[in-house]
mmCIF file of C-alpha atoms in Angstrom:
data_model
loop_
_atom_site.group_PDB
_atom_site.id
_atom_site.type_symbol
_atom_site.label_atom_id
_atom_site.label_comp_id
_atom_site.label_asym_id
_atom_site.label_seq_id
_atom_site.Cartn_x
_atom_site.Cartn_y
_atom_site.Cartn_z
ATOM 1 C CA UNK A 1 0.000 0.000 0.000
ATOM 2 C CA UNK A 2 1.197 3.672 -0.860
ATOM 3 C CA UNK A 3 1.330 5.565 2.181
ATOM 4 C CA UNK A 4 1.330 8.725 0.301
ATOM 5 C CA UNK A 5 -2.078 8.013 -0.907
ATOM 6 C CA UNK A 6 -3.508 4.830 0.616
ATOM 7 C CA UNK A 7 -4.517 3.397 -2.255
ATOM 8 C CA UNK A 8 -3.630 -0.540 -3.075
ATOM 9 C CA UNK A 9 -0.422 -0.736 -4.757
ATOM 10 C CA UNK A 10 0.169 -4.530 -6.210
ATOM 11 C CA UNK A 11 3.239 -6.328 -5.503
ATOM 12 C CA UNK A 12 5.581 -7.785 -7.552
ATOM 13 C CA UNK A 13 6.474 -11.377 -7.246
ATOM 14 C CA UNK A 14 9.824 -12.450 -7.681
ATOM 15 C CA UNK A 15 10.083 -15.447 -10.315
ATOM 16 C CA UNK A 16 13.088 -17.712 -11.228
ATOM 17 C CA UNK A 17 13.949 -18.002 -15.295
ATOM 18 C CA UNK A 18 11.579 -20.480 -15.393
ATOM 19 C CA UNK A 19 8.575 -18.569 -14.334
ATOM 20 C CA UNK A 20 8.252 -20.144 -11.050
ATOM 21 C CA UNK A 21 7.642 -18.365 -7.755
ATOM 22 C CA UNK A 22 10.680 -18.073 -5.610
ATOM 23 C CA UNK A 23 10.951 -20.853 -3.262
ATOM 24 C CA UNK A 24 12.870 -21.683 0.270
ATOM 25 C CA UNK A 25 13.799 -24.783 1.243
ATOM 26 C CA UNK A 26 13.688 -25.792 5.236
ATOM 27 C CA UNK A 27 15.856 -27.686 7.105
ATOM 28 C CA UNK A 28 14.138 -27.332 10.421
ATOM 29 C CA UNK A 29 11.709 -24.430 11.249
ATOM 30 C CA UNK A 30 14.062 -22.312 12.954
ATOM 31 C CA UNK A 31 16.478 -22.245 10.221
ATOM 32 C CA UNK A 32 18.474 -19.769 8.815
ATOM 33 C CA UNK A 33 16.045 -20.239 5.638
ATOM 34 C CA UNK A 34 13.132 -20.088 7.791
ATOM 35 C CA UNK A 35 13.607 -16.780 9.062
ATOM 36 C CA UNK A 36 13.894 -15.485 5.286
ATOM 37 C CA UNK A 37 10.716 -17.549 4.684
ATOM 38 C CA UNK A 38 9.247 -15.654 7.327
ATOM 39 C CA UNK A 39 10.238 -12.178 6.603
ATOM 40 C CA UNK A 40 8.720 -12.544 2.620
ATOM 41 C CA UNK A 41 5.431 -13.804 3.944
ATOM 42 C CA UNK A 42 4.885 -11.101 6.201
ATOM 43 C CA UNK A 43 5.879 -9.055 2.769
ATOM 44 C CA UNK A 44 3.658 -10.600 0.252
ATOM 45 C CA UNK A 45 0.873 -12.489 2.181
ATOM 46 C CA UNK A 46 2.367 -16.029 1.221
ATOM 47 C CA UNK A 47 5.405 -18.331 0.606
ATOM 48 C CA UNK A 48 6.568 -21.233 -1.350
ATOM 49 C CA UNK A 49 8.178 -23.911 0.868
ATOM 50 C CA UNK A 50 10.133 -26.422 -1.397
ATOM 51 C CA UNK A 51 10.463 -29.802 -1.690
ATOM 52 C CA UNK A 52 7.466 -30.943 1.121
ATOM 53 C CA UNK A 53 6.622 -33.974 -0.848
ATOM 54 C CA UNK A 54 8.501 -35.747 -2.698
ATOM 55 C CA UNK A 55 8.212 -37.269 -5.940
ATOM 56 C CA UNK A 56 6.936 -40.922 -4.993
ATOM 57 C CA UNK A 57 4.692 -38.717 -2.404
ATOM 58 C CA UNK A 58 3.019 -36.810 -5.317
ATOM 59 C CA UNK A 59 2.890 -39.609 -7.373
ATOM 60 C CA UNK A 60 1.269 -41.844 -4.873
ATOM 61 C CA UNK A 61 -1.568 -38.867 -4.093
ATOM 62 C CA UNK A 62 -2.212 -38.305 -7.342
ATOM 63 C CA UNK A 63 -3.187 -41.759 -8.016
ATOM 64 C CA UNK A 64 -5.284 -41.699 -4.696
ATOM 65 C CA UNK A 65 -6.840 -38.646 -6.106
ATOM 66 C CA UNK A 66 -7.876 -40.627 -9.121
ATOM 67 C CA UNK A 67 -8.976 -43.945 -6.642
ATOM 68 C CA UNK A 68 -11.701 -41.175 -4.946
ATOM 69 C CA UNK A 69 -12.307 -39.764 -8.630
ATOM 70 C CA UNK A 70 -13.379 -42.953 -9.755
ATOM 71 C CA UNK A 71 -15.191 -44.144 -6.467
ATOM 72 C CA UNK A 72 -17.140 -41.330 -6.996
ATOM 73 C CA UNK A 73 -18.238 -41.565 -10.634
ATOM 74 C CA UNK A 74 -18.206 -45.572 -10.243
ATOM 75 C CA UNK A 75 -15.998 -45.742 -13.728
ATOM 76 C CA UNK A 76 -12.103 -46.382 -14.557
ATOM 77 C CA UNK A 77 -11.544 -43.252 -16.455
ATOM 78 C CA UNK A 78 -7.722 -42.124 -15.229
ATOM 79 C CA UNK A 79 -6.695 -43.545 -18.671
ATOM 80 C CA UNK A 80 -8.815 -42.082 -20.966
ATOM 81 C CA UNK A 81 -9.529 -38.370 -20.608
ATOM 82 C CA UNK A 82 -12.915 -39.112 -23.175
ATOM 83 C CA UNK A 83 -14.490 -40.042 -20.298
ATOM 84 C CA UNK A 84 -13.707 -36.914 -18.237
ATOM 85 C CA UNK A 85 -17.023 -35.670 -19.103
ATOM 86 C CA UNK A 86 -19.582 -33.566 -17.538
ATOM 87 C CA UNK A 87 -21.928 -36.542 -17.232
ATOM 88 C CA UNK A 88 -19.183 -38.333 -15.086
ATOM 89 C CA UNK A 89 -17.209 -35.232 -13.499
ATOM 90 C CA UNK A 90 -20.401 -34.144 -11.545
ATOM 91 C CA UNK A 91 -19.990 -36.470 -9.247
ATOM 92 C CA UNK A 92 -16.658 -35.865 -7.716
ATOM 93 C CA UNK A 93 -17.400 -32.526 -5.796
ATOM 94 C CA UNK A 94 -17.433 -28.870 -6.228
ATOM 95 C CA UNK A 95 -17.130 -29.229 -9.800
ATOM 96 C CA UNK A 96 -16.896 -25.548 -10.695
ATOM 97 C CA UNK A 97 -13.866 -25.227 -7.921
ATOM 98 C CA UNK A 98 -12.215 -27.781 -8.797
ATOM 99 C CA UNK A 99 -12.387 -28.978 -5.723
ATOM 100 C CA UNK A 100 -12.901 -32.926 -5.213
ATOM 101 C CA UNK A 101 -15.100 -34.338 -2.598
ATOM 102 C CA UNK A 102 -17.921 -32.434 -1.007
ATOM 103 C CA UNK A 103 -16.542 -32.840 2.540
ATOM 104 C CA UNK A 104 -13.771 -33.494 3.946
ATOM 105 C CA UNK A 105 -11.563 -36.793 2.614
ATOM 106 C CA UNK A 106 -10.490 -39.393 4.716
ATOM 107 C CA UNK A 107 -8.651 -42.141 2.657
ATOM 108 C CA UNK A 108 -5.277 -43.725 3.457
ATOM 109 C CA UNK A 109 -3.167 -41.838 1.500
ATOM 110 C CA UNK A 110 -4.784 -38.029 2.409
ATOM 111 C CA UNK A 111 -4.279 -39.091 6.040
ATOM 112 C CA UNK A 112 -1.202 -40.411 6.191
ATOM 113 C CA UNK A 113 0.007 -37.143 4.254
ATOM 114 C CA UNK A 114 -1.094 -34.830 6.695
ATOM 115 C CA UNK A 115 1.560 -36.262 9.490
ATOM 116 C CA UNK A 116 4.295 -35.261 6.711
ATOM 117 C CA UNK A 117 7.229 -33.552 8.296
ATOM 118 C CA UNK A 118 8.168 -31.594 5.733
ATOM 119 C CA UNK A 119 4.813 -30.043 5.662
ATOM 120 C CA UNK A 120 4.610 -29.826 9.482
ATOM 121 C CA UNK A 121 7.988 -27.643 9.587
ATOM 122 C CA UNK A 122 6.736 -25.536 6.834
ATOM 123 C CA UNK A 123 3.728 -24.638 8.608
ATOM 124 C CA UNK A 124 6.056 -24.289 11.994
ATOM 125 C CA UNK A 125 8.496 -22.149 10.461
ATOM 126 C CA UNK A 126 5.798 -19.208 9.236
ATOM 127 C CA UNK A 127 3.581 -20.153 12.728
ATOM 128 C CA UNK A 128 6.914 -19.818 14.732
ATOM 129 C CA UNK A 129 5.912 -23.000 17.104
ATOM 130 C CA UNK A 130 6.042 -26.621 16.452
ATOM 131 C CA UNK A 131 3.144 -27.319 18.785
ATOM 132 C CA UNK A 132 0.648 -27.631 15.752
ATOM 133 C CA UNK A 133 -2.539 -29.561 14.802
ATOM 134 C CA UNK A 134 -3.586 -30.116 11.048
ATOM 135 C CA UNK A 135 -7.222 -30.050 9.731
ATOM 136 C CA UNK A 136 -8.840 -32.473 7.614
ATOM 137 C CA UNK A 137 -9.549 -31.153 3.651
ATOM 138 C CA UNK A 138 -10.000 -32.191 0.528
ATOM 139 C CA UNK A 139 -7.928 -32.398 -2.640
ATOM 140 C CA UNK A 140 -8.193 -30.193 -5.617
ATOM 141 C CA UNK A 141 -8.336 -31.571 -9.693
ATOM 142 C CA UNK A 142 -8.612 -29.264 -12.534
ATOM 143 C CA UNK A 143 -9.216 -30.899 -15.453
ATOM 144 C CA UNK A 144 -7.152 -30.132 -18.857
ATOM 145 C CA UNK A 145 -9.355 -27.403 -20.490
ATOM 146 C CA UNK A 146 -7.565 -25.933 -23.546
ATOM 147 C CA UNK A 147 -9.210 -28.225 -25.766
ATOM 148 C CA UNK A 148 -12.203 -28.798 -24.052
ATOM 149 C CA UNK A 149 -13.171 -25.036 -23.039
ATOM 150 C CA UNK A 150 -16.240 -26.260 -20.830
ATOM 151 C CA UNK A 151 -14.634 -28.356 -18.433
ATOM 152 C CA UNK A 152 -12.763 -25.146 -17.071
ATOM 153 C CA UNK A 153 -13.397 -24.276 -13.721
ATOM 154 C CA UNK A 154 -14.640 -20.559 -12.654
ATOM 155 C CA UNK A 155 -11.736 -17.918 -12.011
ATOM 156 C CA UNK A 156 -12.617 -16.642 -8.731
ATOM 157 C CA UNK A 157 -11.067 -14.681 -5.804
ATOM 158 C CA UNK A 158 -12.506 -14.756 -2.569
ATOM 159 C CA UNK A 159 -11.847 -15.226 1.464
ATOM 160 C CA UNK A 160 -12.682 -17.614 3.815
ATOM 161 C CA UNK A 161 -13.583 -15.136 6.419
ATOM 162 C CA UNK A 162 -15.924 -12.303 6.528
ATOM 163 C CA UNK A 163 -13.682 -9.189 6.654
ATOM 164 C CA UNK A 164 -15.958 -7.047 8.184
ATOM 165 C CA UNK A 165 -16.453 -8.964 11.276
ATOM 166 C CA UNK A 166 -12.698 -9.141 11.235
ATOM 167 C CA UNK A 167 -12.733 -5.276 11.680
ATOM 168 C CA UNK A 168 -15.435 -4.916 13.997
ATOM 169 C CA UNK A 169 -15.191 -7.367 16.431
ATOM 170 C CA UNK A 170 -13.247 -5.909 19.606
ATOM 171 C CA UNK A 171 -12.665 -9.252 20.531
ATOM 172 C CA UNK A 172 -12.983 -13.171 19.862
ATOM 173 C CA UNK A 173 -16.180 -13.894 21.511
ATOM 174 C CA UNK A 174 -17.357 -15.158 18.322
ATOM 175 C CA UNK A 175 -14.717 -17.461 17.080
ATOM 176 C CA UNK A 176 -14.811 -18.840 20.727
ATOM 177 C CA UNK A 177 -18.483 -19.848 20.857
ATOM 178 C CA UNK A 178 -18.277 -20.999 16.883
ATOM 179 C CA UNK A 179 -15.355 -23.098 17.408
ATOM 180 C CA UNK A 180 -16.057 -24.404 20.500
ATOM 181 C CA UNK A 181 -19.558 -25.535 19.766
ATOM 182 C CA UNK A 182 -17.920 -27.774 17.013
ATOM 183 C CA UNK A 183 -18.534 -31.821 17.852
ATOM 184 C CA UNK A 184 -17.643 -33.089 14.450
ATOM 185 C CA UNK A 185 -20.398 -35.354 13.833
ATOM 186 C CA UNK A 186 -20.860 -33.801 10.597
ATOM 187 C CA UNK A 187 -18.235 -33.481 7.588
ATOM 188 C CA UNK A 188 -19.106 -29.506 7.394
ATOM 189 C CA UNK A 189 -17.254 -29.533 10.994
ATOM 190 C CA UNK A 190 -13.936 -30.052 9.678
ATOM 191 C CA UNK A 191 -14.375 -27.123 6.779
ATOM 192 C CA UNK A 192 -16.156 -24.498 9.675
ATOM 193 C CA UNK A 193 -13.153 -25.070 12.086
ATOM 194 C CA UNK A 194 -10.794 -23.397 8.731
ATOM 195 C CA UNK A 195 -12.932 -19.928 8.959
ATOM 196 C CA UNK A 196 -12.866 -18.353 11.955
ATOM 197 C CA UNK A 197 -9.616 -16.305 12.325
ATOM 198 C CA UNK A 198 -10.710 -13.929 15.141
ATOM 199 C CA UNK A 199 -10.389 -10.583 14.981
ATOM 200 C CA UNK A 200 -8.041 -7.687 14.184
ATOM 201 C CA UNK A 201 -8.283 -6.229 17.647
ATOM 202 C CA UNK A 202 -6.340 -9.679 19.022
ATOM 203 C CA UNK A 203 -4.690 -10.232 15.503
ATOM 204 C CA UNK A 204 -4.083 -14.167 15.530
ATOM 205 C CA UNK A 205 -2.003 -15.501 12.814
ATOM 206 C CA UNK A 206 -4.131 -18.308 10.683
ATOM 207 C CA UNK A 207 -2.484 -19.916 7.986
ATOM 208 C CA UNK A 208 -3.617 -22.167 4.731
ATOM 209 C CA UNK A 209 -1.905 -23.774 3.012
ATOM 210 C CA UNK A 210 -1.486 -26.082 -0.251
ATOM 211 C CA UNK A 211 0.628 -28.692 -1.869
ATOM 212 C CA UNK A 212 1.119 -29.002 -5.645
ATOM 213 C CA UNK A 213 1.632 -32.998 -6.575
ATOM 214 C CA UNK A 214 2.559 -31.926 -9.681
ATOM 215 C CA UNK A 215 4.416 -28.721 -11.702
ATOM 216 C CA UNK A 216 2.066 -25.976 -11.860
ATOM 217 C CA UNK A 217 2.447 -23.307 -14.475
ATOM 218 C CA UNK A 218 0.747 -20.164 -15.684
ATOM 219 C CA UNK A 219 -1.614 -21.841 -18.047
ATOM 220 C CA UNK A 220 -1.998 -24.884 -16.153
ATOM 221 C CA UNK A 221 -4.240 -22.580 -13.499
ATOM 222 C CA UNK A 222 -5.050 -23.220 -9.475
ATOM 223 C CA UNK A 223 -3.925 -20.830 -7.091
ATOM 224 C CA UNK A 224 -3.343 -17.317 -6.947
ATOM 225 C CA UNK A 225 -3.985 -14.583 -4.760
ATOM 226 C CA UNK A 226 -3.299 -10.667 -4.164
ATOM 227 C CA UNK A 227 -0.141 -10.207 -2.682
ATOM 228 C CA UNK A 228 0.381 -7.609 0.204
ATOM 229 C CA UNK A 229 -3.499 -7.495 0.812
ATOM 230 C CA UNK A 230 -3.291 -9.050 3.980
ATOM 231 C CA UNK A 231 -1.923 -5.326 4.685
ATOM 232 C CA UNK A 232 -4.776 -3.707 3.167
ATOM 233 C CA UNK A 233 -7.849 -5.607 4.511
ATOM 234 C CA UNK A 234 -8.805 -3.461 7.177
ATOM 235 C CA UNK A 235 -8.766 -0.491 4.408
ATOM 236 C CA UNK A 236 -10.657 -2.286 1.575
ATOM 237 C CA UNK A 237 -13.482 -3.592 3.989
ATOM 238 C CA UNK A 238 -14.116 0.124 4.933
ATOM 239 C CA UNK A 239 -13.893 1.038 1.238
ATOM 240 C CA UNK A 240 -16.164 -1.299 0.011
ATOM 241 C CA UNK A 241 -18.872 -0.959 2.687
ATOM 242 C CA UNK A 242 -21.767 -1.847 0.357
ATOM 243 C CA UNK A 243 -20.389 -5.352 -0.448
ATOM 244 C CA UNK A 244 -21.276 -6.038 3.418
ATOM 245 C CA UNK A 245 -24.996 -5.415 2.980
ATOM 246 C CA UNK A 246 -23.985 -8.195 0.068
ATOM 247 C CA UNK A 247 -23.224 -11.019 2.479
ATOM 248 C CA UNK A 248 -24.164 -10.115 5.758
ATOM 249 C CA UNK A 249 -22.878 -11.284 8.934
ATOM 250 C CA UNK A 250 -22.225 -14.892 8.995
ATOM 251 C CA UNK A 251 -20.931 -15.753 5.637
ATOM 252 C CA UNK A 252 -17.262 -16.677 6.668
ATOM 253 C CA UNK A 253 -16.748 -17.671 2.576
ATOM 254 C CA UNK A 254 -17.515 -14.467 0.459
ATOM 255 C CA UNK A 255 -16.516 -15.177 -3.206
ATOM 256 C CA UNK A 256 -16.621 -11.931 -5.048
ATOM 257 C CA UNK A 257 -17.765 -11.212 -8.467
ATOM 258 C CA UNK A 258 -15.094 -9.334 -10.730
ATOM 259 C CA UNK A 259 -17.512 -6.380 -11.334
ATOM 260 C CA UNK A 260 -17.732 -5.744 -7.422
ATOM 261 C CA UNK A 261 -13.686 -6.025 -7.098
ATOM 262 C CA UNK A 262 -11.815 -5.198 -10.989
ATOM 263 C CA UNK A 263 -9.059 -4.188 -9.627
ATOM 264 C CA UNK A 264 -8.521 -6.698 -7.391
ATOM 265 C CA UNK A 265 -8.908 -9.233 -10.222
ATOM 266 C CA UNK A 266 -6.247 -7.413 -12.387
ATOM 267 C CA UNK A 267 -3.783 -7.305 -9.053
ATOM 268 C CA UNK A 268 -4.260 -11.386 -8.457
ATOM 269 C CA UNK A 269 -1.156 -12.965 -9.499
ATOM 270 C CA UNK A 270 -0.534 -16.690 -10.389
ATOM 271 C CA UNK A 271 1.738 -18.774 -8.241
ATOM 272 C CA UNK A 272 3.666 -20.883 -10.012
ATOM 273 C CA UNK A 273 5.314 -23.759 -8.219
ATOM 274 C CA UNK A 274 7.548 -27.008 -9.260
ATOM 275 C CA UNK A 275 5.753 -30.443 -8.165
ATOM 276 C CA UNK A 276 5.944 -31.144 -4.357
ATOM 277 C CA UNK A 277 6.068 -27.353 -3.505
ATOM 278 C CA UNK A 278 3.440 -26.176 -0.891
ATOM 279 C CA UNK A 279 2.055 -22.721 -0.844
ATOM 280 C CA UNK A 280 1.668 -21.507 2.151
ATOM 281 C CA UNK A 281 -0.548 -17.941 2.871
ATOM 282 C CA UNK A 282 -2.291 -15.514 4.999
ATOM 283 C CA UNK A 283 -5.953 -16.098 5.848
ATOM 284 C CA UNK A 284 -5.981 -12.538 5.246
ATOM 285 C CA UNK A 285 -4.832 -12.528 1.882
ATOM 286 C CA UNK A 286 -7.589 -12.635 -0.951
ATOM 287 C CA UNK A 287 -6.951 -15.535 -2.976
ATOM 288 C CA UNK A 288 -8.751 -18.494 -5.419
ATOM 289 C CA UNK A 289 -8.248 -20.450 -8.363
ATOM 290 C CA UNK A 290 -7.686 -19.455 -12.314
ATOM 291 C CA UNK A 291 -9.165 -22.553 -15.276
ATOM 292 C CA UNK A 292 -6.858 -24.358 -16.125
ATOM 293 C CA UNK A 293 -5.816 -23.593 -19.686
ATOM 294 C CA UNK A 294 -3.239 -25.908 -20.641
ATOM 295 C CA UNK A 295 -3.110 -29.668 -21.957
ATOM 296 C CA UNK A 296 -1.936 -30.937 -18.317
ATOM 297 C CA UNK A 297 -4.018 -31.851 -15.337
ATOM 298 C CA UNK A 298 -3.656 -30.165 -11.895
ATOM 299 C CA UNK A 299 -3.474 -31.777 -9.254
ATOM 300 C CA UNK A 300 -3.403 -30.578 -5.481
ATOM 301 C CA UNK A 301 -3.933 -31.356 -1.837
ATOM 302 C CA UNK A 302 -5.138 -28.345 0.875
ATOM 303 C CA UNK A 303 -3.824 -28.388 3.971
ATOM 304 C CA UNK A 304 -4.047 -26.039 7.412
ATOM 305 C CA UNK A 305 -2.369 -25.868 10.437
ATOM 306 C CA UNK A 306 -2.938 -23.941 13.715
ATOM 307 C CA UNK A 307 -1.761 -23.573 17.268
ATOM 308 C CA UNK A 308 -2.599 -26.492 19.705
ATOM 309 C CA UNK A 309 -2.726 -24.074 22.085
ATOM 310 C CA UNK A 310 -5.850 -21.691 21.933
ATOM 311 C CA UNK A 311 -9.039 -20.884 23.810
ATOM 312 C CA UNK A 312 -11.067 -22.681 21.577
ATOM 313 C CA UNK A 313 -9.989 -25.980 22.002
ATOM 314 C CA UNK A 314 -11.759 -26.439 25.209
ATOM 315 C CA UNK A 315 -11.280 -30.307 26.802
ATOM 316 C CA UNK A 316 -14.846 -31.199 25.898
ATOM 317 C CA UNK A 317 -13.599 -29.794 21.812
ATOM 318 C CA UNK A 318 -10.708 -31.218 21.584
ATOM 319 C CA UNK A 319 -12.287 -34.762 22.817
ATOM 320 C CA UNK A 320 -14.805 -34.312 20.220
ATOM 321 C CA UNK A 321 -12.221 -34.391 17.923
ATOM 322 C CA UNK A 322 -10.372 -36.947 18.911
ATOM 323 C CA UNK A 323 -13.256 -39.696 18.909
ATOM 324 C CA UNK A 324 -13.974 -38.736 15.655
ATOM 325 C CA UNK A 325 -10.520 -38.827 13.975
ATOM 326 C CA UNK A 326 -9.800 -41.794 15.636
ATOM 327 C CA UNK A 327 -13.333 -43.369 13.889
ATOM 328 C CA UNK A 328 -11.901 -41.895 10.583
ATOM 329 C CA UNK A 329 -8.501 -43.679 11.128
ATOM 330 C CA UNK A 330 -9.978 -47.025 11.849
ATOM 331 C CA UNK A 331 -12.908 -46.978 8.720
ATOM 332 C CA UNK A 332 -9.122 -46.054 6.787
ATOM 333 C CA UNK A 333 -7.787 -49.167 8.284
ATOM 334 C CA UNK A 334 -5.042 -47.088 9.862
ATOM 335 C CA UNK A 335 -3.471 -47.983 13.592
ATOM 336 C CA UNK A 336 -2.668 -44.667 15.279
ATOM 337 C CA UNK A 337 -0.249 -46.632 16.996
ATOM 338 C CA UNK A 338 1.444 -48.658 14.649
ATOM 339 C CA UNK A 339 1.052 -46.191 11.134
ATOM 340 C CA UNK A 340 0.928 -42.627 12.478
ATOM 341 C CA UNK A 341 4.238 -41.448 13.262
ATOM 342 C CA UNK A 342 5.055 -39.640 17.183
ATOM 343 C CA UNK A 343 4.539 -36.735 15.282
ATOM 344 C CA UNK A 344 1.159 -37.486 13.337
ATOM 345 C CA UNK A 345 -0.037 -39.072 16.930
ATOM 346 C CA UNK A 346 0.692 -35.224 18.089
ATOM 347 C CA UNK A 347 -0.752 -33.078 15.132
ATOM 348 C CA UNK A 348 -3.927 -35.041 14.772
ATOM 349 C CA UNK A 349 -4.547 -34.514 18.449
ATOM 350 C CA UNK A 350 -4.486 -38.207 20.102
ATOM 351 C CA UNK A 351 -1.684 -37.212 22.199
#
């Protein structure tokens, strides 16, 4: 933001030669690397944290993405993208976001990838404690659309909190009583407990994240954002006052049309990453997907982290969600004992 004028001035991203968003790779999450992470997410919004999965781990997902794909539509279609049809796709989830599964997944594989280490110090090192839990998501396909224009997915920015709220709110009496009300005996649980940040007034840090299985280019679509708006939300929720009468008080997802927000469409930037790269970013930070326009599929997995520690995670919460992760584990035939790792035991909250 210009300070001489306080109007939004867009960021620009630095790229490598090969169009890819720089990148930092972690040794631990209070490396030397870790601080620089740091310092250009509290710049831009975001980083890219290489190297989190690695190539059999992207591999392996993608073909789990393609087991719940085909679960879903009850056809063997990986093979042949003719069948990647409307009449088969509509089955898989939030077609239009490219977003499979209407609820949260459970299988093997997305399970046992959320007790990832990699991913864990990622999410550590911008978080700045290792005392974490992960949430349960979903994964993300966008099918190959520059030959088949109407399988793209809608270009969309949006936030997954309601930014006036954010602004208002002297404190977090409302996350409190939304998030610890949850029991997670229903999938839309697991999806609430992702969008309630707080407020500005106590200024909590909540962080999302993503991992691309495979490279992710300009015209292959998925992610971008607006970086630096994190910086400018407070501002742009006063400014656009008449987009609250829009959606009211308890949306916590407002996607915006690109005639209510132009110029936050032309400011939303593409983040390219290599396969195995996670993109981490400010809940803050207006973000969404772009079609994918290219001959390749892309494939991801979402991911968030957040403090074990917080106010919200009462006893009576926190054994909610333990009974019913523990009833996910064993319909995934997986021994919390014997499969999760010391640390998965810990981030999943058993421990």
């Amino acid at each position: 933001m210009d300070g001489s004028n306080n109007t939004f001035q867009p960021l620009v991203i630095p790229r490598d030669s090969e169009g890819y968003v720089k990148s930092f790779a972690l040794s631990s999450y209070n490396c030397s690397e870790a601080v620089e992470a740091r310092a250009f997410f509290k710049q831009y919004g975001f980083v890219v944290i290489a190297n989190v999965f690695t190539p059999e781990q992207c591999a392996t997902t993608i073909s789990d993405i393609w087991n719940v794909i085909e679960s879903c539509t009850g056809k063997s279609l990986r093979n042949d993208e003719n069948q990647w049809i409307s009449q088969n796709w509509y089955r898989t989830g939030l077609v239009q976001e490219g977003i499979i599964g209407n609820a949260s997944l459970w299988t093997r594989q997305i399970l046992l990838n959320r007790q990832i280490s990699a991913l864990h110090v990622a999410f550590a090192a911008i978080l700045e404690t290792e005392n974490l839990l992960v949430n349960h998501d979903r994964y993300g396909m966008f099918r190959p659309a520059k030959e088949h224009p109407k399988r793209a997915t809608m270009t969309n920015l949006h936030l997954d909190m309601n930014p006036w709220n954010y602004i208002d709110d002297k404190d977090n009496t409302h996350q409190l009583e939304a998030l610890s009300e949850l029991q997670y005996k229903s999938d839309d649980d697991w999806i609430d407990e992702n969008n309630e940040p707080g407020c500005a007034a106590v200024g909590e840090l909540n962080v999302q994240g993503l991992v691309n299985l495979a490279d992710n280019l300009e015209e292959d679509g998925g992610f971008w954002l607006v970086p630096g708006f994190h910086k400018y939300i407070a501002q742009w929720a006063v400014e656009h006052e008449s987009l609250r009468k829009k959606f009211g008080r308890h949306y916590q997802f407002l996607l915006f049309d690109k005639d209510d927000i132009p110029d936050m469409y032309a400011a939303a930037c593409h983040i390219s990453t290599r396969a195995g790269s996670a993109i981490l970013w400010d809940q803050r930070t207006m973000h969404g997907s772009r079609a994918n326009a290219s001959l390749r599929p892309r494939f991801a997995q979402f991911f968030k982290m957040f403090p074990t520690q917080h106010p919200a995670m009462t006893l009576e919460r926190a054994e909610y969600r333990r009974q019913a992760i523990l009833a996910e584990l064993q319909e995934a035939n997986i021994d919390p004992n014997t499969d999760l790792t010391p640390l998965g035991r810990r981030i999943f909250g058993l421990e």
